[in-house]
Short mmCIF file of C-alpha atoms in Angstrom, two decimals:
data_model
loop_
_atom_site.label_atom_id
_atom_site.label_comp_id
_atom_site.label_asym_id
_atom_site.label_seq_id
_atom_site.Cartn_x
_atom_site.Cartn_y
_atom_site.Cartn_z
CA UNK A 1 105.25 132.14 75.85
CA UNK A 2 103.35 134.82 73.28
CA UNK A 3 100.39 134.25 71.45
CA UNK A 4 101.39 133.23 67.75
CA UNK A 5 100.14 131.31 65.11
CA UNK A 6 97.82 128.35 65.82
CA UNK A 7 99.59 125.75 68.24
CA UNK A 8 99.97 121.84 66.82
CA UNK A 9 100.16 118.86 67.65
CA UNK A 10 102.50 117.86 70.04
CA UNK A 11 105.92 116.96 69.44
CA UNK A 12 106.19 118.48 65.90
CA UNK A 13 109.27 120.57 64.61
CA UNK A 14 107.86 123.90 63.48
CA UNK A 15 109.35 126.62 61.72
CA UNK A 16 108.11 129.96 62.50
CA UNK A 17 108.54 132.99 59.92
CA UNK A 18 108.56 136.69 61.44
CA UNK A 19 107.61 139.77 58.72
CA UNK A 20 108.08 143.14 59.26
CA UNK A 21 108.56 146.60 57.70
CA UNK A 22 110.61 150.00 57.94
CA UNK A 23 110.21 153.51 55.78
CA UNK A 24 106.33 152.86 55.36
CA UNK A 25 106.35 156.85 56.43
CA UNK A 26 109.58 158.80 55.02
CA UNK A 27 108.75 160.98 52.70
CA UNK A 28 112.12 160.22 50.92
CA UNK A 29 113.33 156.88 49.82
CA UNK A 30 112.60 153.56 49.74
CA UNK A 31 110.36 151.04 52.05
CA UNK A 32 111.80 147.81 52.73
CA UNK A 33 109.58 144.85 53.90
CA UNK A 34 111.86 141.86 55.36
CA UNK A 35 111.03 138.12 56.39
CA UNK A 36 113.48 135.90 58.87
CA UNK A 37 112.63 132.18 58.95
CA UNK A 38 113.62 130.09 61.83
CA UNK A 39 113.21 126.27 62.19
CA UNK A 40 113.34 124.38 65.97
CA UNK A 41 114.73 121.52 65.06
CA UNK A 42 113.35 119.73 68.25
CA UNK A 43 109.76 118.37 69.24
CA UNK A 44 107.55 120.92 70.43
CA UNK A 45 105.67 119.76 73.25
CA UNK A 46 102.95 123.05 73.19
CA UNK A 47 102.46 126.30 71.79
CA UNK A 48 105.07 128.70 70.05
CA UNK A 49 108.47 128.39 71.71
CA UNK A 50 110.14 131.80 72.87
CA UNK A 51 113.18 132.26 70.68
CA UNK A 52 114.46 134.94 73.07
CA UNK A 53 114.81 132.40 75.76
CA UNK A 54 116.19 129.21 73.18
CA UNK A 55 118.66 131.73 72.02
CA UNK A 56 119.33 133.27 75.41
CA UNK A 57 123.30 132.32 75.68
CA UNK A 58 124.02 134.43 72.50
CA UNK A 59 121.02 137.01 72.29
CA UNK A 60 119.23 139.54 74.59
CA UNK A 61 116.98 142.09 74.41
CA UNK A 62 119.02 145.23 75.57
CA UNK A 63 122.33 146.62 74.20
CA UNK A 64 124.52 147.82 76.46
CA UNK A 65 125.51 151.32 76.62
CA UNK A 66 127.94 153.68 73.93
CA UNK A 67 126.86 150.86 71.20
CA UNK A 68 127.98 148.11 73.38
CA UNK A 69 126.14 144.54 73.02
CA UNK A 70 124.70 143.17 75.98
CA UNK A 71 125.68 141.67 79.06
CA UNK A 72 128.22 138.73 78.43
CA UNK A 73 128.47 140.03 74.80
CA UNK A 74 125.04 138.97 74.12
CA UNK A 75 123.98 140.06 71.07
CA UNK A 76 120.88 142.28 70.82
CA UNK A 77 117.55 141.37 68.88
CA UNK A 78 114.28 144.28 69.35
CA UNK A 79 112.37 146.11 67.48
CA UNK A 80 115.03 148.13 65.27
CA UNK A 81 113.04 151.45 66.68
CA UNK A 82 114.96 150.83 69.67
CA UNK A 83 117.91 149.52 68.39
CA UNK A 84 118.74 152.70 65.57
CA UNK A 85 120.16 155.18 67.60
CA UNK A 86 119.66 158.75 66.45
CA UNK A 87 122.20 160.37 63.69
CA UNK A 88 122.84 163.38 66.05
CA UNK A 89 124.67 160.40 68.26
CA UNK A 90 128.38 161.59 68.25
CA UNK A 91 129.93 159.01 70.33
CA UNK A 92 129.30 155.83 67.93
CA UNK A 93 127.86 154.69 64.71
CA UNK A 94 123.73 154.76 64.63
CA UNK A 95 123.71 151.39 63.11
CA UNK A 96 126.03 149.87 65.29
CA UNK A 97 123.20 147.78 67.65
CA UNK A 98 120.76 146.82 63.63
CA UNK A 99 124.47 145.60 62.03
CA UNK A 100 125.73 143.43 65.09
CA UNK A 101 122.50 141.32 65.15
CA UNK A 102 121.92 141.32 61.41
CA UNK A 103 125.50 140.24 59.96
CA UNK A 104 125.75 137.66 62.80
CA UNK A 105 122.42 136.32 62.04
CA UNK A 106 122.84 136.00 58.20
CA UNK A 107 126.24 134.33 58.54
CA UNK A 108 124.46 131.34 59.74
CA UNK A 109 121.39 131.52 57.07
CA UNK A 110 120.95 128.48 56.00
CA UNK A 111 122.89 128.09 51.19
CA UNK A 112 124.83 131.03 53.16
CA UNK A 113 128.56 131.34 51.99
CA UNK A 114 131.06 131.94 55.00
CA UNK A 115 130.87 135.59 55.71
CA UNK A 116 133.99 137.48 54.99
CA UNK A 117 133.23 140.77 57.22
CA UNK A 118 136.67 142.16 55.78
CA UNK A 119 134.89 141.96 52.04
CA UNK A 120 131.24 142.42 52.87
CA UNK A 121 129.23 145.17 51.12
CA UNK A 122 126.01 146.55 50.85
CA UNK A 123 125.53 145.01 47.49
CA UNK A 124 126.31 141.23 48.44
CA UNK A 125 124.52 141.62 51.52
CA UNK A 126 121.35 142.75 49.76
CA UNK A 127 121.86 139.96 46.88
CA UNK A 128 122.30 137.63 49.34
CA UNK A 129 118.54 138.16 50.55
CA UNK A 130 117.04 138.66 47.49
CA UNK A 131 116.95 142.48 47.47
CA UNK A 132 117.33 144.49 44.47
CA UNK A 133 118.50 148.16 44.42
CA UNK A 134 116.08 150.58 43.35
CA UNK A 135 117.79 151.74 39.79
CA UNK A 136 117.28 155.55 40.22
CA UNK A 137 120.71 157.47 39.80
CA UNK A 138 120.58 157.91 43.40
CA UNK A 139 120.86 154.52 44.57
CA UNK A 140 124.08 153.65 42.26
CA UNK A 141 127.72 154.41 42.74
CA UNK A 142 130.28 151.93 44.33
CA UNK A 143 129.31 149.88 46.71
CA UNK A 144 129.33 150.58 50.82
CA UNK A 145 131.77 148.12 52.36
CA UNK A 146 130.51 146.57 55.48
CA UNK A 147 130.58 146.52 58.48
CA UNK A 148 129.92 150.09 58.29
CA UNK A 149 129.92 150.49 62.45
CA UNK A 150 131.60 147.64 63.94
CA UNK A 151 135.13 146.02 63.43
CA UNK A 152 135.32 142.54 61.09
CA UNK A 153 136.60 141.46 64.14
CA UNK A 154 133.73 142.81 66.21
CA UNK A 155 131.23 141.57 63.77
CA UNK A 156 132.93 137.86 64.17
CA UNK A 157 132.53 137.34 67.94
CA UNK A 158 128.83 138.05 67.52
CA UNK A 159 128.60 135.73 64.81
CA UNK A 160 130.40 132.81 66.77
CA UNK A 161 128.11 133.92 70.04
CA UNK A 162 125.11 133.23 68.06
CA UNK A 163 126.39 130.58 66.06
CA UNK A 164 126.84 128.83 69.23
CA UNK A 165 123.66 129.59 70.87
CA UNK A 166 121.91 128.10 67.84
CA UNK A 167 123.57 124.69 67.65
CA UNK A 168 123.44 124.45 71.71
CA UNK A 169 119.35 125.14 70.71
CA UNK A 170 118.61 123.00 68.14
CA UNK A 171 117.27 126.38 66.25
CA UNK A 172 118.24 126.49 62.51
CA UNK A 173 117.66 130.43 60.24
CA UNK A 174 116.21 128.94 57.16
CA UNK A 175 116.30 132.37 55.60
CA UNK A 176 116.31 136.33 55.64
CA UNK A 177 114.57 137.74 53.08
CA UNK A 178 114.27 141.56 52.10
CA UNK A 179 112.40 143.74 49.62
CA UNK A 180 112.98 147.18 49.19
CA UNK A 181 110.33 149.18 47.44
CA UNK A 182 111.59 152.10 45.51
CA UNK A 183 109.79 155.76 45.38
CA UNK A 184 108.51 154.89 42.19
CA UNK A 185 106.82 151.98 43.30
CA UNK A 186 105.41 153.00 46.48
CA UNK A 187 103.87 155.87 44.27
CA UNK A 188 102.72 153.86 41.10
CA UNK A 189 101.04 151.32 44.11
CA UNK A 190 98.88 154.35 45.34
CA UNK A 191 98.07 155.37 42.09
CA UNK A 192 96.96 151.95 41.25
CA UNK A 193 94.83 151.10 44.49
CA UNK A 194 94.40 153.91 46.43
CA UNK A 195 95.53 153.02 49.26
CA UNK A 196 99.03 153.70 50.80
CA UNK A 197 99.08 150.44 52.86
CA UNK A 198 99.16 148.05 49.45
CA UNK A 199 102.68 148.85 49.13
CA UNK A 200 103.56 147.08 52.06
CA UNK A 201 100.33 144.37 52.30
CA UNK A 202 101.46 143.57 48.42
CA UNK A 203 105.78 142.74 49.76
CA UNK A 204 103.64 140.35 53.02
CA UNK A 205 102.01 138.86 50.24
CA UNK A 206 105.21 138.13 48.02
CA UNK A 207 106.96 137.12 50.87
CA UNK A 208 104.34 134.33 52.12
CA UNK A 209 103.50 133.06 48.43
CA UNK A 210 107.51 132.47 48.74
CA UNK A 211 106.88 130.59 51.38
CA UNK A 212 104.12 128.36 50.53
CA UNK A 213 105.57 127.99 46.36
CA UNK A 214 109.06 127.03 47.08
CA UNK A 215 109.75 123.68 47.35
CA UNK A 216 110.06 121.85 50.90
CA UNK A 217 113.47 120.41 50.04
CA UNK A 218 114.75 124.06 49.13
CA UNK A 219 112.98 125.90 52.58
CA UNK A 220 114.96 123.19 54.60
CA UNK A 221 112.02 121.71 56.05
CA UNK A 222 110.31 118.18 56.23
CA UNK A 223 107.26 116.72 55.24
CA UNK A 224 106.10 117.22 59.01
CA UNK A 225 107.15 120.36 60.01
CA UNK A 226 104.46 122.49 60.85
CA UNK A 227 104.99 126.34 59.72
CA UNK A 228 103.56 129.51 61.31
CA UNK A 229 103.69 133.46 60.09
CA UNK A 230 103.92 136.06 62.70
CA UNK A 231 103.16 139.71 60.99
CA UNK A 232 103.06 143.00 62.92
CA UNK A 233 99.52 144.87 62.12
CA UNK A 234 99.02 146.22 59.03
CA UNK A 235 97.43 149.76 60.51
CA UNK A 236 94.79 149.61 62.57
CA UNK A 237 93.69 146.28 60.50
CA UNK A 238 91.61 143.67 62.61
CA UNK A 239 90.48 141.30 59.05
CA UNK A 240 92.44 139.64 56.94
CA UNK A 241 91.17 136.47 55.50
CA UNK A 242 90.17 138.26 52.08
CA UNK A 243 93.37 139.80 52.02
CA UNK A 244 95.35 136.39 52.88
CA UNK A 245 93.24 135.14 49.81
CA UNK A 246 93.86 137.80 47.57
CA UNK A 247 97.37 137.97 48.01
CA UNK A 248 97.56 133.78 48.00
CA UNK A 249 95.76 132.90 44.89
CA UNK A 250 94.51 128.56 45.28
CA UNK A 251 94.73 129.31 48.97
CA UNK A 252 91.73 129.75 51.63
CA UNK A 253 91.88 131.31 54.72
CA UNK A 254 89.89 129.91 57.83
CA UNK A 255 89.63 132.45 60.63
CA UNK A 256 90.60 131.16 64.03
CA UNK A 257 90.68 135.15 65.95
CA UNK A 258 90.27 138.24 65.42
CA UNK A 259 90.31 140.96 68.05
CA UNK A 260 91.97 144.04 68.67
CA UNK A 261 95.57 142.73 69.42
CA UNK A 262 96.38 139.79 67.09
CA UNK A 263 94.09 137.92 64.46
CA UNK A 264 94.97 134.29 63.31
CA UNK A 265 94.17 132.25 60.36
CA UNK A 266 95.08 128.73 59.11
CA UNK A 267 95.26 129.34 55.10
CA UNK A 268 95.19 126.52 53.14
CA UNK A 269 95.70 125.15 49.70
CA UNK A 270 98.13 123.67 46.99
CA UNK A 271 98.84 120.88 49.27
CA UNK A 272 100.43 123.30 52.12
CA UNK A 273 99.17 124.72 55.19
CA UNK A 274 100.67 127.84 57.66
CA UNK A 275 98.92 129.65 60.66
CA UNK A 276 99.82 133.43 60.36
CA UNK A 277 98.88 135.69 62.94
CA UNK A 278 98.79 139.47 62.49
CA UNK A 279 99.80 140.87 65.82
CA UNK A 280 100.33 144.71 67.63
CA UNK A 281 103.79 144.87 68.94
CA UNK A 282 104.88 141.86 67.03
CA UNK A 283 108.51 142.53 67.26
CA UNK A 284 108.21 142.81 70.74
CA UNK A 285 106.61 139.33 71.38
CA UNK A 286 108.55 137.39 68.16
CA UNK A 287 112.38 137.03 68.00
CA UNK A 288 111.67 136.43 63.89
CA UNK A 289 109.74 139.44 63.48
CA UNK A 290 112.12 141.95 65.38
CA UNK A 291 115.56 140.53 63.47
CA UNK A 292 112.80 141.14 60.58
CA UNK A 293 112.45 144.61 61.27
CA UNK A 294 116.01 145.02 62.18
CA UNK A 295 116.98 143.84 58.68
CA UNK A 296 114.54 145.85 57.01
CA UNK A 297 115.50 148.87 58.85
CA UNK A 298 119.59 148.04 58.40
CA UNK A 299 118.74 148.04 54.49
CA UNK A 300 116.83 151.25 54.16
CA UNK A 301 119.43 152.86 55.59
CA UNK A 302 122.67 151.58 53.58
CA UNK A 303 120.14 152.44 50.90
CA UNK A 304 119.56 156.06 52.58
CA UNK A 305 124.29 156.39 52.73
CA UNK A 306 123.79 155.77 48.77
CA UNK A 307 120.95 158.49 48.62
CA UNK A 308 123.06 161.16 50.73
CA UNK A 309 126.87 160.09 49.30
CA UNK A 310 124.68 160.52 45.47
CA UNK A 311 123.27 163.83 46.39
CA UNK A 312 126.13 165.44 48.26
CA UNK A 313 128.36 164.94 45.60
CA UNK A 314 125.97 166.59 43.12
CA UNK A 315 125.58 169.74 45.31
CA UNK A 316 129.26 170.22 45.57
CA UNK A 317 129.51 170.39 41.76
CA UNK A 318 126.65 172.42 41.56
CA UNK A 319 128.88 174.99 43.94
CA UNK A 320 126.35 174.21 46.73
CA UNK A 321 126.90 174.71 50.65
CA UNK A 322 127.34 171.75 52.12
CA UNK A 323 124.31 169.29 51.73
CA UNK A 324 122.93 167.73 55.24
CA UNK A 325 122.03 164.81 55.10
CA UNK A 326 118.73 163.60 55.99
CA UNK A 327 117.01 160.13 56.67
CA UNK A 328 113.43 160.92 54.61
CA UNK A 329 111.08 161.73 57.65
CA UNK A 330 108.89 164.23 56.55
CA UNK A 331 110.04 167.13 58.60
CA UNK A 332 112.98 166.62 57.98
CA UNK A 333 112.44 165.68 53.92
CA UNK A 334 111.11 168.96 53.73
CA UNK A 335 114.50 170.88 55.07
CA UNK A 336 115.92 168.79 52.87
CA UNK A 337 113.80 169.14 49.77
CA UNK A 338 114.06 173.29 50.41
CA UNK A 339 118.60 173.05 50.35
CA UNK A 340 118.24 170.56 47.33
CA UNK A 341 116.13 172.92 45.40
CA UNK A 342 118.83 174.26 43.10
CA UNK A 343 119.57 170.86 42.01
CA UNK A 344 115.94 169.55 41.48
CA UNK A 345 113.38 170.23 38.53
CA UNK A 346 109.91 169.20 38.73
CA UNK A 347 110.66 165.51 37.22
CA UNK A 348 112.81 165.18 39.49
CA UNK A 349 110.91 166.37 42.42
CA UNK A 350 108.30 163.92 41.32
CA UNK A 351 110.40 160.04 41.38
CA UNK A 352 112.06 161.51 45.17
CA UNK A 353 108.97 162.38 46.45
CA UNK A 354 106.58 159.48 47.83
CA UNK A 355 102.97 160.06 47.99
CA UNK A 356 101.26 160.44 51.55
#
């Protein structure tokens, strides 16, 4: 058991909510801030249940080797830091590990459609949670098909392992939610505030107000579920009641702890209540907030194929060597930025480049 948001009375159902981010760093493109939602749909006798253990027949924590899943075919669910493997990987796809736990999850989102893995794409994947594509020139073209690392037959064994493992769990995904930030934004936000970490404490915010402004009946709960937030820290942040009740306008935020690994909060108003807890490591202690971060990172980086496919086709018809591609960390960015410079004027320079 992890420390989470505040614990209930016993014998409620609870739905728990995990947020998390990836790209807050790059240099180049966007930063995507994602929310899963997962409702027990069982008493809870104490405490914040350990999805990692409900879910245990059809999830783990460890892939297996060569972009295997896990023992018995177990699907893997950590922080997508350890999941990505690096692009200089020869032997299999990087995303292989963020798209097997991320397509089987979201088949089973609760409104979801079947999943056709042989018709997927990038676009209906990011429509179907609520992302939008940033507009820039870069981000268009025709769409990626998916899976972009496994089989569609690959993809549908881990989708029946965890389909399976829910049911036999009594564990329902509500929803999986992503934003993706473009440049533009991330800069404007900066401009605006000040303060680089608004562009991702402004998505937390949108994401939660979701939460607490949509309709019961539409969420999938009941009158008497009881709903928590688990977020990783924001920085080295310790305080966030003002900013809970900034970001939730006609809501109030009682502290219950605050301390140098996780701070909790009951936040109040409109007729609703949630615990969220701000945590260090949260992926690592919350199923909801790694599959978060693994479907935040899995979208930055079909959105990252779109940047390289847009810009490697411009440097061959500019009579360009060979463009490498890069994935927008700032060393990186910059060996990038230094081959692209043929292509790129000073306006341009200025919506690719976010601001430190």
């Amino acid at each position: 058991m992890h420390a989470g948001p505040p614990s209930y009375s016993p014998r409620m159902a609870m739905v728990i909510a995990g947020i998390d981010e990836a790209g807050y760093g790059p240099t180049l493109g966007p930063l995507v801030v994602s929310m899963t939602v997962f409702k027990i749909d069982r008493p809870i006798d104490e405490g914040v249940p350990n999805l990692w253990t409900l879910l245990g027949s059809g999830v783990c924590r460890d892939p297996g080797r060569n972009g295997s899943a896990g023992p018995g075919g177990r699907v893997p669910i950590a922080d997508s830091k350890r999941l990505k493997l690096a692009n200089s990987v020869r032997s299999t796809h990087p995303l292989v590990h963020l798209e097997r736990g991320v397509l089987a999850f979201k088949s089973h989102a609760a409104g979801s459609a079947p999943m056709d893995f042989a018709t997927h794409t990038d676009v209906s994947l990011a429509e179907s949670v609520g992302a939008v594509l940033p507009g820039s020139a870069w981000y268009q073209g025709e769409p990626i098909p998916l899976p972009v690392a496994l089989t569609a037959g690959e993809a549908g064994i881990s989708s029946n392992l965890v389909g399976q493992a829910l049911e036999r769990a009594s564990v329902s995904l509500l929803s999986m939610r992503g934003e993706i930030v473009s440049e533009s934004s991330f800069n404007t936000t900066i401009d605006d505030t000040g303060n680089k970490s608004e562009t991702t404490i402004l998505a937390v915010g949108r994401h939660i107000r979701w939460l607490l402004e949509s309709p019961l009946s539409e969420l999938g709960m009941g009158d008497d579920d009881r709903l928590g937030v688990v977020c990783d820290r924001l920085g080295g942040r310790a305080m966030y009641a003002e900013v809970l009740e900034r970001l939730l306008p006609g809501f109030v935020a009682s502290v219950v702890e605050e301390g140098p690994e996780r701070s909790r909060y009951v936040v109040e108003g409109k007729g609703r209540r949630v615990g969220v807890s701000f945590l260090t490591e949260a992926e690592g202690a919350h199923l909801p907030v790694a599959l978060a971060s693994m479907l935040a990172k899995y979208l930055r980086e079909l959105t990252m194929l779109r940047f390289n496919r847009y810009w490697s086709a411009r440097a061959a018809d500019h009579g360009l060597v060979e463009l490498k591609p890069t994935a927008g960390y700032a060393l990186d960015a910059r060996r990038w930025l230094t081959d692209a410079a043929p292509m790129l004027d000073a306006s341009l320079r200025r919506d690719l480049v976010r601001k430190a």
